[in-house]
Amino acid sequence: MTFQNILVPIDGSQTSLAVVDKAVELAKAFNSKITVVQVMTLDPYIAAEYITAAQTNDLIERARTAILQNLEEAKQRFEQAGVQVESQLLEGQVVNTEIIRAVKTLGADLIVIGSHGRTGFKKFFLGSVAQSILGQAEVPVLVIRGQASN
């Protein structure tokens, strides 16, 4: 089995950086292209005017700037390792839904994603994007676990 296009969702955390390193190894082993993505979640009430009337919203623009910086940092790490990479900012209301949509749109055949390793109440209240992706993805998913935090 080979992987032509690996999707690497990030969130700007240290766990994301560990995922980049693992994805570099896989891309080199399979001569794969990487598409690194980050989702900007849009609250429908805050973003309604922004989406429909193309008006600016300072909070949204600051989030967009931070996400673009995260994507650029990850992209540079891939490029420095000699891996072909593209980046894309995704927008939507639910992170895992947008990642699954990107898999289909971009034709990814593997997802390499980090998990923060939350347990107990934190996992219950904060949920797990990686766990949701595992349940929804129609392609293989490699979960890189970060340090556990209770």
PDB file of C-alpha atoms in Angstrom:
ATOM      1  CA  MET A   1       0.000   0.000   0.000  1.00  0.00           C
ATOM      2  CA  THR A   2       1.281   3.443  -0.911  1.00  0.00           C
ATOM      3  CA  PHE A   3       0.003   6.849  -0.019  1.00  0.00           C
ATOM      4  CA  GLN A   4       0.056   9.572  -2.666  1.00  0.00           C
ATOM      5  CA  ASN A   5      -1.509  12.459  -0.729  1.00  0.00           C
ATOM      6  CA  ILE A   6      -1.286  12.675   3.044  1.00  0.00           C
ATOM      7  CA  LEU A   7      -3.596  15.114   4.839  1.00  0.00           C
ATOM      8  CA  VAL A   8      -2.078  16.590   8.001  1.00  0.00           C
ATOM      9  CA  PRO A   9      -4.515  18.609  10.139  1.00  0.00           C
ATOM     10  CA  ILE A  10      -2.806  20.910  12.651  1.00  0.00           C
ATOM     11  CA  ASP A  11      -4.000  23.230  15.395  1.00  0.00           C
ATOM     12  CA  GLY A  12      -0.873  25.194  16.283  1.00  0.00           C
ATOM     13  CA  SER A  13      -0.074  23.113  19.383  1.00  0.00           C
ATOM     14  CA  GLN A  14       3.109  21.241  20.282  1.00  0.00           C
ATOM     15  CA  THR A  15       1.259  18.022  19.439  1.00  0.00           C
ATOM     16  CA  SER A  16       0.806  19.365  15.897  1.00  0.00           C
ATOM     17  CA  LEU A  17       4.539  19.848  15.546  1.00  0.00           C
ATOM     18  CA  ALA A  18       5.158  16.223  16.518  1.00  0.00           C
ATOM     19  CA  VAL A  19       2.655  15.206  13.837  1.00  0.00           C
ATOM     20  CA  VAL A  20       4.619  17.190  11.236  1.00  0.00           C
ATOM     21  CA  ASP A  21       7.764  15.232  12.075  1.00  0.00           C
ATOM     22  CA  LYS A  22       5.970  11.864  11.722  1.00  0.00           C
ATOM     23  CA  ALA A  23       4.295  12.950   8.481  1.00  0.00           C
ATOM     24  CA  VAL A  24       7.727  13.896   7.067  1.00  0.00           C
ATOM     25  CA  GLU A  25       8.921  10.333   7.695  1.00  0.00           C
ATOM     26  CA  LEU A  26       5.875   8.858   5.962  1.00  0.00           C
ATOM     27  CA  ALA A  27       6.044  11.258   3.008  1.00  0.00           C
ATOM     28  CA  LYS A  28       9.679  10.372   2.430  1.00  0.00           C
ATOM     29  CA  ALA A  29       9.014   6.635   2.742  1.00  0.00           C
ATOM     30  CA  PHE A  30       6.117   6.712   0.248  1.00  0.00           C
ATOM     31  CA  ASN A  31       7.249   9.692  -1.875  1.00  0.00           C
ATOM     32  CA  SER A  32       3.950  11.355  -0.960  1.00  0.00           C
ATOM     33  CA  LYS A  33       2.650  14.881  -1.239  1.00  0.00           C
ATOM     34  CA  ILE A  34       1.522  16.527   1.993  1.00  0.00           C
ATOM     35  CA  THR A  35      -1.457  18.813   2.367  1.00  0.00           C
ATOM     36  CA  VAL A  36      -1.369  20.529   5.738  1.00  0.00           C
ATOM     37  CA  VAL A  37      -4.647  22.072   6.896  1.00  0.00           C
ATOM     38  CA  GLN A  38      -6.045  23.952   9.842  1.00  0.00           C
ATOM     39  CA  VAL A  39      -9.709  24.659  10.466  1.00  0.00           C
ATOM     40  CA  MET A  40     -10.983  28.082  11.468  1.00  0.00           C
ATOM     41  CA  THR A  41     -14.262  27.424  13.230  1.00  0.00           C
ATOM     42  CA  LEU A  42     -16.919  30.013  12.558  1.00  0.00           C
ATOM     43  CA  ASP A  43     -19.706  30.595  15.029  1.00  0.00           C
ATOM     44  CA  PRO A  44     -22.783  31.166  12.883  1.00  0.00           C
ATOM     45  CA  TYR A  45     -23.920  34.157  14.959  1.00  0.00           C
ATOM     46  CA  ILE A  46     -20.593  35.963  15.016  1.00  0.00           C
ATOM     47  CA  ALA A  47     -19.729  35.202  11.419  1.00  0.00           C
ATOM     48  CA  ALA A  48     -23.130  35.704   9.729  1.00  0.00           C
ATOM     49  CA  GLU A  49     -22.364  39.187   8.404  1.00  0.00           C
ATOM     50  CA  TYR A  50     -18.789  38.226   7.640  1.00  0.00           C
ATOM     51  CA  ILE A  51     -19.888  35.325   5.448  1.00  0.00           C
ATOM     52  CA  THR A  52     -22.889  36.894   3.712  1.00  0.00           C
ATOM     53  CA  ALA A  53     -21.807  40.515   3.297  1.00  0.00           C
ATOM     54  CA  ALA A  54     -18.034  40.039   3.137  1.00  0.00           C
ATOM     55  CA  GLN A  55     -17.643  42.495   6.013  1.00  0.00           C
ATOM     56  CA  THR A  56     -14.613  42.359   8.247  1.00  0.00           C
ATOM     57  CA  ASN A  57     -14.706  41.116  11.789  1.00  0.00           C
ATOM     58  CA  ASP A  58     -11.615  41.824  13.891  1.00  0.00           C
ATOM     59  CA  LEU A  59     -11.858  38.592  15.886  1.00  0.00           C
ATOM     60  CA  ILE A  60     -12.172  36.496  12.742  1.00  0.00           C
ATOM     61  CA  GLU A  61      -9.325  38.316  11.017  1.00  0.00           C
ATOM     62  CA  ARG A  62      -7.002  37.816  14.016  1.00  0.00           C
ATOM     63  CA  ALA A  63      -7.864  34.109  14.073  1.00  0.00           C
ATOM     64  CA  ARG A  64      -7.235  33.889  10.325  1.00  0.00           C
ATOM     65  CA  THR A  65      -3.836  35.568  10.713  1.00  0.00           C
ATOM     66  CA  ALA A  66      -2.802  33.199  13.514  1.00  0.00           C
ATOM     67  CA  ILE A  67      -3.908  30.140  11.534  1.00  0.00           C
ATOM     68  CA  LEU A  68      -2.069  31.295   8.411  1.00  0.00           C
ATOM     69  CA  GLN A  69       1.075  31.710  10.544  1.00  0.00           C
ATOM     70  CA  ASN A  70       0.649  28.154  11.912  1.00  0.00           C
ATOM     71  CA  LEU A  71       0.220  26.806   8.397  1.00  0.00           C
ATOM     72  CA  GLU A  72       3.267  28.686   7.135  1.00  0.00           C
ATOM     73  CA  GLU A  73       5.403  27.367  10.007  1.00  0.00           C
ATOM     74  CA  ALA A  74       4.317  23.783   9.307  1.00  0.00           C
ATOM     75  CA  LYS A  75       4.816  24.258   5.561  1.00  0.00           C
ATOM     76  CA  GLN A  76       8.363  25.507   6.142  1.00  0.00           C
ATOM     77  CA  ARG A  77       9.150  22.451   8.283  1.00  0.00           C
ATOM     78  CA  PHE A  78       7.994  20.144   5.490  1.00  0.00           C
ATOM     79  CA  GLU A  79       9.897  22.116   2.846  1.00  0.00           C
ATOM     80  CA  GLN A  80      13.097  22.099   4.938  1.00  0.00           C
ATOM     81  CA  ALA A  81      12.794  18.307   5.099  1.00  0.00           C
ATOM     82  CA  GLY A  82      12.496  18.174   1.310  1.00  0.00           C
ATOM     83  CA  VAL A  83       8.837  17.147   1.212  1.00  0.00           C
ATOM     84  CA  GLN A  84       6.348  18.450  -1.371  1.00  0.00           C
ATOM     85  CA  VAL A  85       3.687  20.372   0.591  1.00  0.00           C
ATOM     86  CA  GLU A  86       0.639  22.528   0.106  1.00  0.00           C
ATOM     87  CA  SER A  87      -1.318  24.296   2.824  1.00  0.00           C
ATOM     88  CA  GLN A  88      -4.948  25.214   3.138  1.00  0.00           C
ATOM     89  CA  LEU A  89      -7.037  27.119   5.655  1.00  0.00           C
ATOM     90  CA  LEU A  90     -10.433  25.469   6.040  1.00  0.00           C
ATOM     91  CA  GLU A  91     -13.505  27.273   7.373  1.00  0.00           C
ATOM     92  CA  GLY A  92     -16.574  25.754   8.982  1.00  0.00           C
ATOM     93  CA  GLN A  93     -18.484  25.166  12.191  1.00  0.00           C
ATOM     94  CA  VAL A  94     -17.169  21.701  13.138  1.00  0.00           C
ATOM     95  CA  VAL A  95     -13.475  20.820  12.891  1.00  0.00           C
ATOM     96  CA  ASN A  96     -13.817  17.097  12.151  1.00  0.00           C
ATOM     97  CA  THR A  97     -16.514  17.717   9.508  1.00  0.00           C
ATOM     98  CA  GLU A  98     -14.247  20.119   7.623  1.00  0.00           C
ATOM     99  CA  ILE A  99     -11.306  17.714   7.805  1.00  0.00           C
ATOM    100  CA  ILE A 100     -13.405  14.853   6.397  1.00  0.00           C
ATOM    101  CA  ARG A 101     -14.668  17.179   3.658  1.00  0.00           C
ATOM    102  CA  ALA A 102     -11.046  18.109   2.827  1.00  0.00           C
ATOM    103  CA  VAL A 103     -10.083  14.426   2.565  1.00  0.00           C
ATOM    104  CA  LYS A 104     -12.707  13.970  -0.136  1.00  0.00           C
ATOM    105  CA  THR A 105     -12.098  17.281  -1.912  1.00  0.00           C
ATOM    106  CA  LEU A 106      -8.316  16.914  -1.992  1.00  0.00           C
ATOM    107  CA  GLY A 107      -8.263  13.184  -2.703  1.00  0.00           C
ATOM    108  CA  ALA A 108      -6.198  12.386   0.378  1.00  0.00           C
ATOM    109  CA  ASP A 109      -5.534   8.716   0.993  1.00  0.00           C
ATOM    110  CA  LEU A 110      -4.133   8.959   4.534  1.00  0.00           C
ATOM    111  CA  ILE A 111      -4.753  11.264   7.496  1.00  0.00           C
ATOM    112  CA  VAL A 112      -1.979  11.856  10.025  1.00  0.00           C
ATOM    113  CA  ILE A 113      -3.438  13.665  13.024  1.00  0.00           C
ATOM    114  CA  GLY A 114      -2.406  14.420  16.575  1.00  0.00           C
ATOM    115  CA  SER A 115      -4.312  13.664  19.726  1.00  0.00           C
ATOM    116  CA  HIS A 116      -3.706  15.703  22.845  1.00  0.00           C
ATOM    117  CA  GLY A 117      -4.124  12.626  25.034  1.00  0.00           C
ATOM    118  CA  ARG A 118      -6.832  14.104  27.229  1.00  0.00           C
ATOM    119  CA  THR A 119      -8.524  11.720  29.598  1.00  0.00           C
ATOM    120  CA  GLY A 120     -11.347  11.762  32.100  1.00  0.00           C
ATOM    121  CA  PHE A 121     -13.452  14.901  32.384  1.00  0.00           C
ATOM    122  CA  LYS A 122     -11.351  16.917  29.941  1.00  0.00           C
ATOM    123  CA  LYS A 123     -11.970  14.354  27.212  1.00  0.00           C
ATOM    124  CA  PHE A 124     -15.665  14.201  28.099  1.00  0.00           C
ATOM    125  CA  PHE A 125     -16.139  17.974  27.955  1.00  0.00           C
ATOM    126  CA  LEU A 126     -13.648  18.887  25.233  1.00  0.00           C
ATOM    127  CA  GLY A 127     -14.239  15.864  22.998  1.00  0.00           C
ATOM    128  CA  SER A 128     -11.689  14.475  20.633  1.00  0.00           C
ATOM    129  CA  VAL A 129     -11.295  15.570  17.034  1.00  0.00           C
ATOM    130  CA  ALA A 130      -9.034  12.596  16.368  1.00  0.00           C
ATOM    131  CA  GLN A 131     -11.623  10.186  17.754  1.00  0.00           C
ATOM    132  CA  SER A 132     -14.356  11.741  15.600  1.00  0.00           C
ATOM    133  CA  ILE A 133     -12.148  11.492  12.516  1.00  0.00           C
ATOM    134  CA  LEU A 134     -11.444   7.823  13.251  1.00  0.00           C
ATOM    135  CA  GLY A 135     -15.176   7.181  13.271  1.00  0.00           C
ATOM    136  CA  GLN A 136     -15.908   9.113  10.065  1.00  0.00           C
ATOM    137  CA  ALA A 137     -12.901   8.677   7.787  1.00  0.00           C
ATOM    138  CA  GLU A 138     -13.042   6.399   4.785  1.00  0.00           C
ATOM    139  CA  VAL A 139      -9.241   6.405   4.493  1.00  0.00           C
ATOM    140  CA  PRO A 140      -6.603   5.143   6.943  1.00  0.00           C
ATOM    141  CA  VAL A 141      -5.913   7.395   9.927  1.00  0.00           C
ATOM    142  CA  LEU A 142      -2.660   7.500  11.879  1.00  0.00           C
ATOM    143  CA  VAL A 143      -3.114   9.137  15.281  1.00  0.00           C
ATOM    144  CA  ILE A 144       0.003  10.531  16.954  1.00  0.00           C
ATOM    145  CA  ARG A 145      -0.647  10.828  20.634  1.00  0.00           C
ATOM    146  CA  GLY A 146       0.679  13.811  22.505  1.00  0.00           C
ATOM    147  CA  GLN A 147       1.447  13.933  26.182  1.00  0.00           C
ATOM    148  CA  ALA A 148      -1.474  12.904  28.355  1.00  0.00           C
ATOM    149  CA  SER A 149      -3.088  15.630  30.381  1.00  0.00           C
ATOM    150  CA  ASN A 150      -5.774  14.814  32.936  1.00  0.00           C
TER     151      ASN A 150
END
